Every structure is written in C-alpha cells, then in structure tokens.
GROMACS .gro file of C-alpha atoms in nm:
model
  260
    1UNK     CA    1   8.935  11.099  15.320
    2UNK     CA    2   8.804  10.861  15.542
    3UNK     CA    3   8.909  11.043  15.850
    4UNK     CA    4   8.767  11.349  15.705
    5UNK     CA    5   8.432  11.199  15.655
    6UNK     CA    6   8.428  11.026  16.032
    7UNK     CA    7   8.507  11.387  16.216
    8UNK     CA    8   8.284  11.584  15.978
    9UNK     CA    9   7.989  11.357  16.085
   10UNK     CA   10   8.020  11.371  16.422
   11UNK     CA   11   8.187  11.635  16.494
   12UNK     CA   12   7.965  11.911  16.294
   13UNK     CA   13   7.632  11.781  16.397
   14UNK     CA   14   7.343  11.926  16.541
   15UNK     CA   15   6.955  11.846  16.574
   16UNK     CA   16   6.684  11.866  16.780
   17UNK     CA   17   6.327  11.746  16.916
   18UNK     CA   18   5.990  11.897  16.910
   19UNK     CA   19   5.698  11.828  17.194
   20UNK     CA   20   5.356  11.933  17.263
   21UNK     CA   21   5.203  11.953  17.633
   22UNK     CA   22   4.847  11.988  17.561
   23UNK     CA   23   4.718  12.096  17.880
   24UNK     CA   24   4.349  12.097  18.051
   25UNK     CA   25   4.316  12.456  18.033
   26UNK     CA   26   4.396  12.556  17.704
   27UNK     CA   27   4.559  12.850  17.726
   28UNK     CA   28   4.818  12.735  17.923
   29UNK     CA   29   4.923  12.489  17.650
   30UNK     CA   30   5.220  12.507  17.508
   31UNK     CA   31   5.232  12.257  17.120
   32UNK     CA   32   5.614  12.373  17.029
   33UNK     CA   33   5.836  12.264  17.256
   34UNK     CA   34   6.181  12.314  17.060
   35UNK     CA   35   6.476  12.094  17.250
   36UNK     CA   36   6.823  12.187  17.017
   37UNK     CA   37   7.154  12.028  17.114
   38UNK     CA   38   7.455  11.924  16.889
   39UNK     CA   39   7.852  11.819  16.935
   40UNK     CA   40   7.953  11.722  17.219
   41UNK     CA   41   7.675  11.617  17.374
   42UNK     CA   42   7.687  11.760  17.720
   43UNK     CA   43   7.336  11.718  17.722
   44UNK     CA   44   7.333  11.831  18.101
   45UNK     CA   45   7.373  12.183  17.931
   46UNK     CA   46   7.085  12.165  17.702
   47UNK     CA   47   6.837  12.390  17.900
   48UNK     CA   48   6.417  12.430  17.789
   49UNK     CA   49   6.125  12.532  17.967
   50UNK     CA   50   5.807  12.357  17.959
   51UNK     CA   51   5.455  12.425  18.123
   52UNK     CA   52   5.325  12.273  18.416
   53UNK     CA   53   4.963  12.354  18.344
   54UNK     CA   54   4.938  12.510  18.714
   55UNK     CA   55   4.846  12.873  18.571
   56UNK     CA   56   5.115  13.037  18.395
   57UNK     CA   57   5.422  12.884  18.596
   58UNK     CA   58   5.656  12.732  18.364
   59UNK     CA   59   5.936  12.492  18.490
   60UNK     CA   60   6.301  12.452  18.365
   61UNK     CA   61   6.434  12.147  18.308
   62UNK     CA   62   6.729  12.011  18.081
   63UNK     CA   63   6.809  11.681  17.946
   64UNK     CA   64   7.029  11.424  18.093
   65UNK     CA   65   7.373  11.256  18.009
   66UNK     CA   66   7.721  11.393  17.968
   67UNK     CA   67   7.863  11.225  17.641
   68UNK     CA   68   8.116  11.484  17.560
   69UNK     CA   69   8.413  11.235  17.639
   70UNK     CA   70   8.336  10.926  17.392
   71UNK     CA   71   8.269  11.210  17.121
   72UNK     CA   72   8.521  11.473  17.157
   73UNK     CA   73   8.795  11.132  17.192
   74UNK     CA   74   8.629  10.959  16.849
   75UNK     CA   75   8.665  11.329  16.652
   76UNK     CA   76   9.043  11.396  16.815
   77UNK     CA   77   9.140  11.053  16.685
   78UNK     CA   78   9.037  11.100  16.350
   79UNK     CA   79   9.183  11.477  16.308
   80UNK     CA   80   9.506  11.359  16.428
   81UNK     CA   81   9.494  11.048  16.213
   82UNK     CA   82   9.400  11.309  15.918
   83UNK     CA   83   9.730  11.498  15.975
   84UNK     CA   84   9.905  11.251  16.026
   85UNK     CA   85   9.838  11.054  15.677
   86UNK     CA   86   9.870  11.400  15.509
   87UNK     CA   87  10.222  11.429  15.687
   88UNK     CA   88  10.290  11.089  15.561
   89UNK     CA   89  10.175  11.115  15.207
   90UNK     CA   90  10.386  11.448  15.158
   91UNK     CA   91  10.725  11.222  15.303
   92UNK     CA   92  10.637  10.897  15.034
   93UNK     CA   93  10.615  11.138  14.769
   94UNK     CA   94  10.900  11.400  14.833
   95UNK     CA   95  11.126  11.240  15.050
   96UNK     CA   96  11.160  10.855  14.978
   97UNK     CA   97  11.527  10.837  15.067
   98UNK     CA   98  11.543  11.032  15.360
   99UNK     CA   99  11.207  10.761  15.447
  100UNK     CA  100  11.434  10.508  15.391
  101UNK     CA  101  11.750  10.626  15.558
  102UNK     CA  102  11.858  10.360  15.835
  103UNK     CA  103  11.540  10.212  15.841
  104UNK     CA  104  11.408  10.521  16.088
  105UNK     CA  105  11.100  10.588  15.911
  106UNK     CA  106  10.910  10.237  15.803
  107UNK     CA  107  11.012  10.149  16.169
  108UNK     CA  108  10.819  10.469  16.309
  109UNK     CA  109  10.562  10.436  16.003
  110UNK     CA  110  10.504  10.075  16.168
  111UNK     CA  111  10.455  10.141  16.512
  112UNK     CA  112  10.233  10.485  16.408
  113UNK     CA  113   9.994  10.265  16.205
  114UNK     CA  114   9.966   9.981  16.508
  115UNK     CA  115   9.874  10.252  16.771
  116UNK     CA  116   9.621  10.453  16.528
  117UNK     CA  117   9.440  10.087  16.436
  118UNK     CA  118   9.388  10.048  16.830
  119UNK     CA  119   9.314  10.384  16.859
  120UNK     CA  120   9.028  10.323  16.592
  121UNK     CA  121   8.874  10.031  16.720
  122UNK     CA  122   8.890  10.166  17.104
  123UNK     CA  123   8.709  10.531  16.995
  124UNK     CA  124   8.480  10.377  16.758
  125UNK     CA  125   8.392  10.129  17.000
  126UNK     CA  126   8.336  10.349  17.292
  127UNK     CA  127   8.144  10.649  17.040
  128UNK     CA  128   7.859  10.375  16.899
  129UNK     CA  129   7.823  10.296  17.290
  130UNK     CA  130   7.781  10.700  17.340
  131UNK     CA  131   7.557  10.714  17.021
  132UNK     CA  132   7.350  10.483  17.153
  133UNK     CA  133   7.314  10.648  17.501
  134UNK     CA  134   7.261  11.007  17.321
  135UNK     CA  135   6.951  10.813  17.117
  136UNK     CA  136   6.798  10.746  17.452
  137UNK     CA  137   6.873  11.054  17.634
  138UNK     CA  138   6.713  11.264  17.363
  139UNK     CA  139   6.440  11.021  17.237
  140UNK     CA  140   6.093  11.237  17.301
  141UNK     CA  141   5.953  10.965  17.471
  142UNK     CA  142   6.189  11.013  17.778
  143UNK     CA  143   6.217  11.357  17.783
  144UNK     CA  144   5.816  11.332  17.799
  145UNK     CA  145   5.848  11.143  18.128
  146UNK     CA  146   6.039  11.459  18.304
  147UNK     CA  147   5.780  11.648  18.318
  148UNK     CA  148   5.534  11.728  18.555
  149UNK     CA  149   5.225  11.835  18.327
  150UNK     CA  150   5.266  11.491  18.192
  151UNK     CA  151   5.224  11.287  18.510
  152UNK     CA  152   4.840  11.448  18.512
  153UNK     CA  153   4.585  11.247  18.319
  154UNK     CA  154   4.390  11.532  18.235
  155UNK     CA  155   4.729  11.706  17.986
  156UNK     CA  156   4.822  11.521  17.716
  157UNK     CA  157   5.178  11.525  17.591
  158UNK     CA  158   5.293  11.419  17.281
  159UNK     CA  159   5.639  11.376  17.068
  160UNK     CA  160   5.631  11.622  16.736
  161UNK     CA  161   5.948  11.557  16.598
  162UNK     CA  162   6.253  11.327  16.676
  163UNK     CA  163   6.604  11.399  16.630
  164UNK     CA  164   6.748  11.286  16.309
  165UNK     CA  165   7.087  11.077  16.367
  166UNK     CA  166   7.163  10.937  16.049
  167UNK     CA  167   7.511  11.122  16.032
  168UNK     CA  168   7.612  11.041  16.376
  169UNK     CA  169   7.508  10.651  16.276
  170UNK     CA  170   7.760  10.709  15.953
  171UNK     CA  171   8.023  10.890  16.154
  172UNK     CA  172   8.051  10.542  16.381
  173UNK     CA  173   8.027  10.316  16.044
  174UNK     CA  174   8.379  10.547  15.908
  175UNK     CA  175   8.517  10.511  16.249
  176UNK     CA  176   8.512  10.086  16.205
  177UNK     CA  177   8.633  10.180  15.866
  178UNK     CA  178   8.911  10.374  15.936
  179UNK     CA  179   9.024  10.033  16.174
  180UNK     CA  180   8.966   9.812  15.919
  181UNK     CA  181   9.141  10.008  15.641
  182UNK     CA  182   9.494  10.117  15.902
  183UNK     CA  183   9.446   9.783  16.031
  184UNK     CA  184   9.519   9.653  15.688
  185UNK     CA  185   9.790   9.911  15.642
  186UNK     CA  186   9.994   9.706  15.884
  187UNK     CA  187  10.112   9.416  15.677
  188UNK     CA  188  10.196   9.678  15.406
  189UNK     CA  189  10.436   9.946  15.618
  190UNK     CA  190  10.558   9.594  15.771
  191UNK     CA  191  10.683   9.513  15.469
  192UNK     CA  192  10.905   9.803  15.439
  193UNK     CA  193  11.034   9.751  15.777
  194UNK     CA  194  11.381   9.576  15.851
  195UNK     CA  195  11.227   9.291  16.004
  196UNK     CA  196  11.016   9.161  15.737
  197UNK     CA  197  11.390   9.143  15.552
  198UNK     CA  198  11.602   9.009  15.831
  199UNK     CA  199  11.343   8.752  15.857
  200UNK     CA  200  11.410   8.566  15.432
  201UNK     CA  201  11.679   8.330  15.384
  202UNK     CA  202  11.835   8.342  15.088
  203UNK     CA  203  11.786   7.972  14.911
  204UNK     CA  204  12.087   7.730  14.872
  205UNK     CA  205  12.321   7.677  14.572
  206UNK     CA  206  12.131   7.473  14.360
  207UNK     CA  207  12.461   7.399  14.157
  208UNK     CA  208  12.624   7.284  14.455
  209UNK     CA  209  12.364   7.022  14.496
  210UNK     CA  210  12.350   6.919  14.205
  211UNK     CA  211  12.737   6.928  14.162
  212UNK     CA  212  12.717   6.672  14.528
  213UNK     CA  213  12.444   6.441  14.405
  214UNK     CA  214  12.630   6.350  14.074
  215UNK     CA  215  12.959   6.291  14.274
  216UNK     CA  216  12.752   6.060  14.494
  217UNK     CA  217  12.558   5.903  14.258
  218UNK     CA  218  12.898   5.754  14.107
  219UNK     CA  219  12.903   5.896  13.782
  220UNK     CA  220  13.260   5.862  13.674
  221UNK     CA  221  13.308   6.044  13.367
  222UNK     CA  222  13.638   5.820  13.340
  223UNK     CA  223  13.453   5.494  13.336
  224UNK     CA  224  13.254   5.375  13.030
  225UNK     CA  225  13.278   5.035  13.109
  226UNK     CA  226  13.296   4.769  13.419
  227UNK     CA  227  13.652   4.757  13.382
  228UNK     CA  228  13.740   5.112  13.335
  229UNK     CA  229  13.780   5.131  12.926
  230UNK     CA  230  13.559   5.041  12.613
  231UNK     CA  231  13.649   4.660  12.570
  232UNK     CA  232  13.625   4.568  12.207
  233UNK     CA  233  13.600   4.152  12.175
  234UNK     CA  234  13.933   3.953  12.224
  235UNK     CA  235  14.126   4.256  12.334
  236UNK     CA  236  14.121   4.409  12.695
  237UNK     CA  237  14.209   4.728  12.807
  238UNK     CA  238  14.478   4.904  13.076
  239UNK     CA  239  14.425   5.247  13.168
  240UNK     CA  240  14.755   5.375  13.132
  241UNK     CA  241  14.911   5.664  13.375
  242UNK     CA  242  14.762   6.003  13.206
  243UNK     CA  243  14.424   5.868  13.182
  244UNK     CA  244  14.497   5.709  12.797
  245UNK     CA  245  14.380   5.369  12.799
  246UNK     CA  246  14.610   5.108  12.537
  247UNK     CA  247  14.418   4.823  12.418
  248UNK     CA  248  14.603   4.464  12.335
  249UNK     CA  249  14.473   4.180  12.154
  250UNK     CA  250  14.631   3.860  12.065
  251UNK     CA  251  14.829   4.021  11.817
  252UNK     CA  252  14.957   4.322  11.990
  253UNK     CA  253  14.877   4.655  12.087
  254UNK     CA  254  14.620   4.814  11.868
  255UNK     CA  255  14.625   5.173  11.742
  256UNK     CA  256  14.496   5.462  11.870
  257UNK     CA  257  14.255   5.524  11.568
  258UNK     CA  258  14.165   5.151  11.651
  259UNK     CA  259  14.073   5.213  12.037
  260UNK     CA  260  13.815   5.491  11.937
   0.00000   0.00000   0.00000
C-alpha cells in the first residue's frame, strides 16, 4: 500500500501555471498564459508562446530543467518494490515450506529487503532534491523573467496561478516511509534467516552444576558427624565395611534398633 500510494503521487501528476503580460498597447496583451506540464518532468519539452508586445509577433519559449531521471528512478523503485511484496505475500501465505526449504528463501528475503531499504532512501533522497528543483523551474516568478515583454517597464507581467504540488510533496513523504518501514523489515526477515540461529548458544546443564557444586562443597551424605557416625554419649562409633556403622559402649556392642 505504501508503494502504491508513493508511485500514484508522483507518477500520475500533472499541473500547471497561469500568467498575464499586460502590455502597453492593449491589444496586444495577452492575460491567460496557460503553462501545463506533468510526470516526468522534462520540462525542456514543455513548449508556450507568449507576446512580446512588438505588434502581433509572439515568441516561443519553454521552460527549463530536465528532471525526468530522479522521477522516473523514485516511481520504478516503488512499482518494483510493489511486485515484489505482492510476490512475497502470495509465497508466506501459500508456500511456507517450500520458503523455508534449506534456508533459500529468508536468505534471499534478507538480502531483497537490504537492497530495496537503500534503494528507498537513495530515490527518495535524490526525488525531494528534483521536487525541489521542479518548484523553482516552474514557479511563475521565473518563468516571468524569460520573457522579453517583461524586461520593458512600460508591460506589466504578472503570476495568475501557481502550480499546485501538494501530491508530489506527499509522494516524497511515502518514499522516506517506505525506507523507514523495509528498513524495519530487516531485523524481522533476519530473524528467519540461518544466521540469527547459528548465532544462540544453547545454555549449560544447570543439573550438572549443581550436581559439581554439592560435590565440592563437601556434602557427604555418609557423614553426619565429625567422626563419620552419630556418636551417642559413652559409646563411639566404627564405620564398618558396607557402609553400616556398629556402635560399642562400655558394655558391648549395642543393637541396631539402639544405633538409630
């Protein structure tokens, strides 16, 4: 949509300026002077005649500037970026796995977005520089100054009507828009890419460490007291060769019952 809305600005426009030569003798006057041009802007093209307020000689002249290039480049990008995100919605809808396959398509998908984000900031960049050379080139003003009934005091020349730009000026604010939004669009077709996965590590065993700092921490689960055994008073205790511990007191070995 946004692509649609940056070529459909620029690339369908057309306008126009109005200018009056007023001159000394008043039938050589001419008060509707009717300049068109539109997309591409090969203003070099755009031919009018005006009167030079010598009798009834008129004079031809056409405007300056060639800003064909900077416009025609903006509108190709964003057709081709159109097509292309069409193209690329039909494959995340309808073919996911063959997307997916070997890692082929978020790899091209990556490097697709990267060049159309440059591509977006270069042709928006250089079109507002060519939007503001068009404003210029056809601002009444200037055209007023090539023309030779207006270097006589005695004419009077005047601007009717300007050209209205206020869709070229939105075409260049969707053309930083488009950047900003494909440009944002990297870190999210990164994602599917191999390399944002080959680039996680897996955490360590937490049991393991756990497992290693109780072993090093000397807990024994054989040793309840400082000599190995529970110790009840006047009696000590042997730990005997399975791990049973016998406990003898002055009169004898105990029993078992006893030693828990």
């Amino acid at each position: 949509l946004f692509a649609i809305f940056a070529f459909a600005t620029c690339g369908g426009y057309s306008g126009g300026l109005r200018l009056s030569v007023d001159c000394a003798n008043k039938s050589e006057s001419d008060l509707n002077i009717d300049i068109d041009f539109a997309y591409p802007f090969r203003l070099y093209q755009v031919n009018f005649d005006v009167p030079t307020c010598e009798g009834k000689h008129r004079e031809k002249l056409s405007l300056i500037g060639d800003f064909s290039s900077s416009a025609e480049f903006f509108v190709t990008i964003a057709v081709f970026a159109f097509l292309y995100s069409l193209a690329a919605t039909v494959v995340y809808i309808f073919f996911q796995n063959k997307y997916r396959e070997n890692n082929r398509g978020p790899l091209i998908d990556f490097i697709v977005t990267v060049v159309f984000s440059f591509l977006w900031l270069v042709g928006s960049s250089a079109w507002a520089k060519g939007l503001s050379d068009v404003k210029i080139a056809t601002d009444p003003d200037e055209v007023l100054l090539l023309m030779s009934a207006c270097k006589q005091q005695s004419n009077k020349c005047l601007p009717v009507r300007s050209p209205v730009m206020s869709s070229l000026n939105t075409s260049v604010v969707f053309g930083f828009l488009n950047f900003i939004l494909w440009a944002g669009n990297i870190w999210f077709v990164f994602k599917e890419t191999g390399w944002h996965s080959s680039g996680q590590r897996h955490p360590p065993d937490t049991m393991e460490k756990q497992s290693s700092s109780y072993n090093q921490g000397g807990y024994n689960q054989d040793s309840y007291g400082p000599a190995g055994g529970y110790n009840q008073p006047g009696s000590y205790s042997q730990v005997g060769e399975y791990g049973q511990s016998q406990s003898y007191g002055q009169s004898g070995p105990t029993s078992f019952a006893n030693q828990i």
